[in-house]
Coordinates of C-alpha atoms in Angstrom, one line a residue:
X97 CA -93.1 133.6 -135.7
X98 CA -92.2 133.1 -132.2
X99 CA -88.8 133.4 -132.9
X100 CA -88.8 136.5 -134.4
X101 CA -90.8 137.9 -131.9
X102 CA -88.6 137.0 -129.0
X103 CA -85.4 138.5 -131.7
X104 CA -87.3 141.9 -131.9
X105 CA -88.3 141.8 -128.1
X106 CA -84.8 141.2 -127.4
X107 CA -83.5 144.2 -129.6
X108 CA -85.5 146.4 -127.5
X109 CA -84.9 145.4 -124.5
X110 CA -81.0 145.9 -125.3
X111 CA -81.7 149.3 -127.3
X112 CA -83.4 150.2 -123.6
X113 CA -80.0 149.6 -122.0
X114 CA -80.5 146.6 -120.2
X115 CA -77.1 145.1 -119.3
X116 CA -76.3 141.3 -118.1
X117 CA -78.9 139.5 -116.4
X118 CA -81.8 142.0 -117.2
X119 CA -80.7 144.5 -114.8
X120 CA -79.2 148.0 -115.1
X121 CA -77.1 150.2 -112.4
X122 CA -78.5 153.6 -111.4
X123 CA -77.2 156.2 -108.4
X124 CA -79.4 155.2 -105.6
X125 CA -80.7 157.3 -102.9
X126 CA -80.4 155.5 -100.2
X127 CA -77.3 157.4 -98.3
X128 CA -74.4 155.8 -99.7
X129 CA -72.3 156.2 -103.0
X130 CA -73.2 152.9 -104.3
X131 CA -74.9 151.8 -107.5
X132 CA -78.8 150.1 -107.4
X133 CA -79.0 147.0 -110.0
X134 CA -82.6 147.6 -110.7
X135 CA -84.2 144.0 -112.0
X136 CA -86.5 143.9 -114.7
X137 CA -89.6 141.8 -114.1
X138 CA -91.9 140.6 -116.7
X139 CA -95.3 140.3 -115.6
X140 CA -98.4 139.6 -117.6
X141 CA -101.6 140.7 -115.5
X142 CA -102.6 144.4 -114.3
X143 CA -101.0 146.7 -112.1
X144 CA -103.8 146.0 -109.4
X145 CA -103.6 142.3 -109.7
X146 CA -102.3 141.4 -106.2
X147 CA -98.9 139.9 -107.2
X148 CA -98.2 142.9 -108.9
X149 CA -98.8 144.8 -105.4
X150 CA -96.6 142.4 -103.2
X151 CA -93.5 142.9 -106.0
X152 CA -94.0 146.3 -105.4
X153 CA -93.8 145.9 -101.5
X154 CA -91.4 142.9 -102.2
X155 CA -89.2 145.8 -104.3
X156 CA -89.4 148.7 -101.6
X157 CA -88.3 146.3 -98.6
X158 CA -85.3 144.8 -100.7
X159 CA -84.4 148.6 -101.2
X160 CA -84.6 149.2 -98.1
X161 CA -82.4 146.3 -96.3
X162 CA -80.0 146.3 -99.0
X163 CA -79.3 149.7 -98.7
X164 CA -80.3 150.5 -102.3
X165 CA -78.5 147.9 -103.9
X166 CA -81.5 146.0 -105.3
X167 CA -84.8 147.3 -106.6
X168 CA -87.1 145.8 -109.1
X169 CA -88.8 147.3 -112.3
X170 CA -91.7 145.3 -112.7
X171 CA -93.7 145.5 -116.4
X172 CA -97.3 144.3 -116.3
X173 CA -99.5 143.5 -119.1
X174 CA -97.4 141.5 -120.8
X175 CA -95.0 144.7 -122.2
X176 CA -92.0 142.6 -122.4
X177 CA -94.4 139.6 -123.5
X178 CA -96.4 136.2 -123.1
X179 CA -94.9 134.2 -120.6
X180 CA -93.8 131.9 -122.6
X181 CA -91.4 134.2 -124.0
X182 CA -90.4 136.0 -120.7
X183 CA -89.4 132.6 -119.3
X184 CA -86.8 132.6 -122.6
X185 CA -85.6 136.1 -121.6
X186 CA -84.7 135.5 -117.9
X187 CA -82.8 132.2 -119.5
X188 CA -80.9 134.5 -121.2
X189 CA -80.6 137.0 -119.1
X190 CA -81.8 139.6 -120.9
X191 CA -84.4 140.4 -118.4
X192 CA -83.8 139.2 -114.6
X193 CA -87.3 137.8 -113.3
X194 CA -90.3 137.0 -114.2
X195 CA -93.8 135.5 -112.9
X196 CA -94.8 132.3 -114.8
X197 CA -97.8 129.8 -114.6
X198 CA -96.8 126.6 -113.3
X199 CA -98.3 124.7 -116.4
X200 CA -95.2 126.3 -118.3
X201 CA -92.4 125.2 -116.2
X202 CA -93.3 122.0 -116.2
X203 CA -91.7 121.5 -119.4
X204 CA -88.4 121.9 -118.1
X205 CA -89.2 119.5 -115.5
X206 CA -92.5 117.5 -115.4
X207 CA -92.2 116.3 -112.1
X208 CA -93.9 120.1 -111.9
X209 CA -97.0 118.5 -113.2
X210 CA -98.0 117.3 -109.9
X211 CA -98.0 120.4 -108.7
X212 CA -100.5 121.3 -111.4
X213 CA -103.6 118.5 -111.2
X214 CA -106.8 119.5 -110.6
X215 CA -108.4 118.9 -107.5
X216 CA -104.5 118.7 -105.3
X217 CA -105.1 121.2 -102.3
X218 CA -107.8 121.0 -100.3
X219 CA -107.6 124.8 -99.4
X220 CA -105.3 127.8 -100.0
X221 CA -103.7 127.2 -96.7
X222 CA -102.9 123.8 -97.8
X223 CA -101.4 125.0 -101.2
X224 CA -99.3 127.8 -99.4
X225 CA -98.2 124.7 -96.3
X226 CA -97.2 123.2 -99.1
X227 CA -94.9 125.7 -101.1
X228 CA -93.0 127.3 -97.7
X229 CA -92.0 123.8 -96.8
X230 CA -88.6 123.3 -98.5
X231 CA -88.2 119.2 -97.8
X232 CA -91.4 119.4 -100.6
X233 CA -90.5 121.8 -102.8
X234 CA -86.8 122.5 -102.2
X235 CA -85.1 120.9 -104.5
X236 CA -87.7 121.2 -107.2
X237 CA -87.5 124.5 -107.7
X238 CA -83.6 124.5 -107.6
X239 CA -83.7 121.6 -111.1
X240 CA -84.3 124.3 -113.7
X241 CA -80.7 125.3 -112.6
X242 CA -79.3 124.1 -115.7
X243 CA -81.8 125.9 -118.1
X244 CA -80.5 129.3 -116.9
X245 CA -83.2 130.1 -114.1
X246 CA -84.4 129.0 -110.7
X247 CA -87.8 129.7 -109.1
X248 CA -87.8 131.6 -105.9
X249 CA -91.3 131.2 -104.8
X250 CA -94.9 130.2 -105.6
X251 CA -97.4 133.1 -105.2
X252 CA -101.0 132.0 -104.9
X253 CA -102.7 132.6 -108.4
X254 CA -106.3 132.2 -107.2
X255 CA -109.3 129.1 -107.4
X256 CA -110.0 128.7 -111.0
X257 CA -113.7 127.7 -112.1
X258 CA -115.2 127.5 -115.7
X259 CA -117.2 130.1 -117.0
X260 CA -119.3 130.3 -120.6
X261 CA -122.7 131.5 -121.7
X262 CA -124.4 128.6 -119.6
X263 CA -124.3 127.7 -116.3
X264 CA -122.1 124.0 -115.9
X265 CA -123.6 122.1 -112.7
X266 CA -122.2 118.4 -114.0
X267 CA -119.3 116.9 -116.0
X268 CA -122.1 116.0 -118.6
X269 CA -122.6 119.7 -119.3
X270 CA -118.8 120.2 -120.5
X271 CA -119.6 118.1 -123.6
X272 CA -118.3 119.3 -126.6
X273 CA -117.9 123.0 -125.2
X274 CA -114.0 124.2 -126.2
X275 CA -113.0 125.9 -122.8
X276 CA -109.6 127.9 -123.3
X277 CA -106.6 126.4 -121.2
X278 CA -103.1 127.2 -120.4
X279 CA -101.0 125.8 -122.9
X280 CA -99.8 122.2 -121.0
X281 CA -100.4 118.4 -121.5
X282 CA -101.7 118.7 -117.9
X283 CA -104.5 121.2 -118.4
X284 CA -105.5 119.5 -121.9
X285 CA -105.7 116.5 -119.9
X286 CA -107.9 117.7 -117.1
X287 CA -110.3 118.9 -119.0
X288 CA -110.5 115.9 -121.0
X289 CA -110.9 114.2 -117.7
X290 CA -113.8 116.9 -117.0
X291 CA -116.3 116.2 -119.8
X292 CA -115.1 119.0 -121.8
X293 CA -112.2 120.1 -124.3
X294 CA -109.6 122.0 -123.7
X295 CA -108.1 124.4 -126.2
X296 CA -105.0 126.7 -125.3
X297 CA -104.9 130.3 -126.3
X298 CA -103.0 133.1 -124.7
X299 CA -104.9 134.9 -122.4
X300 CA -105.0 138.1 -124.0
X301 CA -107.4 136.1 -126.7
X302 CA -109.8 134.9 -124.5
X303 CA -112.4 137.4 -124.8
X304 CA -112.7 137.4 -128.6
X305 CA -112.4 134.1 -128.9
X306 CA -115.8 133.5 -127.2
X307 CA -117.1 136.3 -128.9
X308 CA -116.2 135.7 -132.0
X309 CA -117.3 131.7 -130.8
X310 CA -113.7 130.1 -131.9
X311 CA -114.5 128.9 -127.7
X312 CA -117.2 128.5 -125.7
X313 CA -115.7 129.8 -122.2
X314 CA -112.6 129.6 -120.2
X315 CA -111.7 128.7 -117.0
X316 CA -109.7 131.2 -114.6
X317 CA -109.9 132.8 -111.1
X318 CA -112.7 135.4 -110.3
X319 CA -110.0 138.1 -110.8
X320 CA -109.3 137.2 -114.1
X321 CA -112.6 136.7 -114.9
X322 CA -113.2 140.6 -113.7
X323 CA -111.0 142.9 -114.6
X324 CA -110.5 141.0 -118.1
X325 CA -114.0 141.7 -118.3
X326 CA -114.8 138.0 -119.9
X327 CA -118.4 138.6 -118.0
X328 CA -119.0 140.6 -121.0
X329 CA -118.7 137.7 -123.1
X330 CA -119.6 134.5 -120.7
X331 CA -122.0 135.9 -118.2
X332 CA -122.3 132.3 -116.2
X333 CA -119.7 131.7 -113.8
X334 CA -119.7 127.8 -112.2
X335 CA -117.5 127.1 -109.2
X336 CA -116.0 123.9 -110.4
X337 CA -113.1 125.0 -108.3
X338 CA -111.2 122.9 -110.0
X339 CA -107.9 124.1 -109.9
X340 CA -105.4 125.7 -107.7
X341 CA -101.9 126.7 -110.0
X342 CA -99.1 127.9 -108.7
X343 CA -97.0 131.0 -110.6
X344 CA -93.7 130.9 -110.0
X345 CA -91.2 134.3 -109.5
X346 CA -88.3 133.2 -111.4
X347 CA -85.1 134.8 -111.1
X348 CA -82.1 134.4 -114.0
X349 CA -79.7 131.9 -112.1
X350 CA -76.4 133.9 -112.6
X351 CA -78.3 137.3 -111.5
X352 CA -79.1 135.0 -108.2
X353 CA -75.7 133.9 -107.9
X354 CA -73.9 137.2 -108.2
X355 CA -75.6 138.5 -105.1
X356 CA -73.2 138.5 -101.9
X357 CA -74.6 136.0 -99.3
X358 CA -76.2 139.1 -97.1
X359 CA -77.8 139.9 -99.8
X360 CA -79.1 136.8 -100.9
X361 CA -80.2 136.4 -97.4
X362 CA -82.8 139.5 -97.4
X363 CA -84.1 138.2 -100.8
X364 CA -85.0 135.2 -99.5
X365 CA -86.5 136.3 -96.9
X366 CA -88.7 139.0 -98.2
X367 CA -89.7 137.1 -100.7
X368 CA -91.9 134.5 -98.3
X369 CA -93.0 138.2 -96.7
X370 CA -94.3 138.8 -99.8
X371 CA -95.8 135.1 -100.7
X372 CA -98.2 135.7 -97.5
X373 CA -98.4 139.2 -98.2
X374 CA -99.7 138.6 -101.9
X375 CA -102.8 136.2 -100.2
X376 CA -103.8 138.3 -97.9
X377 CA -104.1 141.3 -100.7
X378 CA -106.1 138.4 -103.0
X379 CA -108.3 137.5 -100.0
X380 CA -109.5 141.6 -100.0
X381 CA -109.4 141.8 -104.0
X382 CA -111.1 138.5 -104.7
X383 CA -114.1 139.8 -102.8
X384 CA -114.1 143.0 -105.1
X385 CA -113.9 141.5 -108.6
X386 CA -116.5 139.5 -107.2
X387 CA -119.0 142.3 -106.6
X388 CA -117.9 143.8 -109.9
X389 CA -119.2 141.0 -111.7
X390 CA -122.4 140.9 -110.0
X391 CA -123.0 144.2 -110.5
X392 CA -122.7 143.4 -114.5
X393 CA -125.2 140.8 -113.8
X394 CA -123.0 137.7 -113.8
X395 CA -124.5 134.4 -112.7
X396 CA -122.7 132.5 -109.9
X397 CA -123.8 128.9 -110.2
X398 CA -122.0 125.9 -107.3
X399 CA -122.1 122.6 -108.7
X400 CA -121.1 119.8 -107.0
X401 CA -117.1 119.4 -106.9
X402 CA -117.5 115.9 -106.1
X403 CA -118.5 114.6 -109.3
X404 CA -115.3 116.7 -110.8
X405 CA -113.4 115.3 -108.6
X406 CA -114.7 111.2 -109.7
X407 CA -114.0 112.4 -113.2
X408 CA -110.1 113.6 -112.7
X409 CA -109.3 111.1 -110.1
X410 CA -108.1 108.4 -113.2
X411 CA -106.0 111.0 -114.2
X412 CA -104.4 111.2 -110.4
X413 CA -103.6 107.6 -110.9
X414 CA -102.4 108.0 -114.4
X415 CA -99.9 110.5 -113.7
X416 CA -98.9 108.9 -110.3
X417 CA -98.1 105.2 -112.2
X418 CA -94.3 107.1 -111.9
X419 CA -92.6 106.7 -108.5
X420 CA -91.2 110.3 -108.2
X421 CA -93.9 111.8 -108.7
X422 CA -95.7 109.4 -106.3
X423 CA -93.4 110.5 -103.5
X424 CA -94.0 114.2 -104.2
X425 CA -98.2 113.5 -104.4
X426 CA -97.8 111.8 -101.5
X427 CA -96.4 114.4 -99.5
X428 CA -98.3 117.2 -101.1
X429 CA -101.2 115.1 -99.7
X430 CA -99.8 114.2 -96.3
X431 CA -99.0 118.0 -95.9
X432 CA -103.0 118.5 -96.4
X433 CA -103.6 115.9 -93.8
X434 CA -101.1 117.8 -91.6
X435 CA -102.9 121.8 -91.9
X436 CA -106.3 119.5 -90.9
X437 CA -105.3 118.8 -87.7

């Protein structure tokens, strides 16, 4: 089934026009007589989730400094599909970028994993130290080379806590309840590891599967949570804060490589602009969706993270028995210790 959606997905996209590398050429307006590649970006939130603003900022600064060679042509809510799919198109090149959860590159490299545990950074600061600092993360994001694509940067994806139609204030109350996951062996495992059980589902599903009762909650970021409108369905939201996962903008690797070194230069760069840019916009927004669910009468509950965090830490040990991704814990950890002082 998933293989003939991705056929069909890729017919279109081709019927549209798109050319090599998911990009096509259009007369720019910038001054000169040159041609704009515009790159299409598949993205699966909202228009007003704050990743989707800083591409849009990331877009009109490339523009700008490449003298309208480069401009992207973002699609949100999943119109050029899941992300499992989109991380197939940019390894194709049909399309040229796209945003992707963490929990899915990871099984092109599971040294990624790491990056995914529960319970890792010990603030947002730490998580973003930890993702500009290229003796970390450099050559990481440069292994999925020979699958067709390369990761550009990490953009903060919120604190995700568990929500369902009761409040959860210990590990014991996760028992039995099916709380929807990202589809990984790292978040089936950490919730295992939590007292409850993790099911995978595409996010789209979420909100009729806990209607309909096929799951008892999920677990996501307070943004999510909003403007998905899941209060309507789980009106009890418990700041496990138990996990802080990465997405990833990932760009087709031939795309990357056919861009002259000036050019390459200016993505670069405005892509970190854009990695602060997009948390200070989710600082501002998070605050927002908060108020919105409130306002619909959603219950904020604040367990105890400390007894989460004695549950998962077996599975720290677990996955850091491998000594490569002992080094990389290690310094994720030290980089913590580091932002502390």
């Amino acid at each position: 089934m998933k293989k003939r959606i991705l056929s069909v997905l890729l017919v279109i996209i081709l019927m549209l026009g798109l050319s090599a590398c998911g990009a096509k050429t259009d007369t720019n307006n910038s001054g000169n007589k040159g041609k704009t590649t515009v790159i299409k970006v598949a993205f699966n939130q909202q228009v007003t989730n704050p990743q989707y603003k800083a591409l849009q900022e990331f877009s009109d600064k490339i523009y700008k400094r490449t003298n309208g060679a480069y401009k992207l042509d973002v699609y949100a809510n999943e119109l050029l599909g899941p992300q499992r799919e989109s991380v197939e198109l940019v390894q194709t090149g049909a399309i040229g970028m796209a945003v992707v959860s963490n929990s899915l590159i990871e099984n092109f490299n599971k040294e990624f994993s790491v990056l995914g545990l529960p319970y890792l950074y010990d603030s947002k600061e730490h998580q973003n130290a930890v993702f500009k600092d290229k003796s970390i993360v450099g050559d990481l994001f440069k292994s999925t080379r020979d699958e067709g694509f390369e990761v550009l940067t990490s953009f903060h994806a919120g604190v995700r806590s568990v929500y369902s139609d009761k409040p959860v204030t210990k590990p014991a109350d996760l028992k039995g309840l099916k709380i929807r996951i990202m589809e990984s062996d790292t978040n089936v495992q950490m919730m295992k590891y939590m007292g409850g059980v993790g099911t995978p589902m595409a996010q789209s599903e979420v909100y009729t599967g806990v209607q309909s009762h096929i799951i008892d909650g999920g677990e996501n970021n307070e943004i999510i949570y909003s403007n998905m409108k899941h209060f309507e369905v789980a009106k009890y939201y418990s700041y496990t804060l138990h996990l802080m996962i990465p997405d990833y903008l990932i760009i087709n690797r031939d795309l990357y490589d056919s861009m002259s070194t000036e050019n390459k230069t200016i993505f670069d760069e405005e892509i970190q602009n854009a990695t602060d840019r997009e948390l200070k916009i989710w600082a501002v927004d998070v605050k927002d969706a908060i108020k919105t669910a409130k306002d619909a009468g959603v219950i904020f509950s604040y367990p105890d993270i400390n007894l989460f965090k004695a549950e998962v830490k077996p599975f720290h040990e677990k996955v850091t028995q491998n000594p490569e991704y002992k080094e990389l814990y290690d310094k994720v950890k030290a980089k913590g210790e580091t932002i502390k002082k």
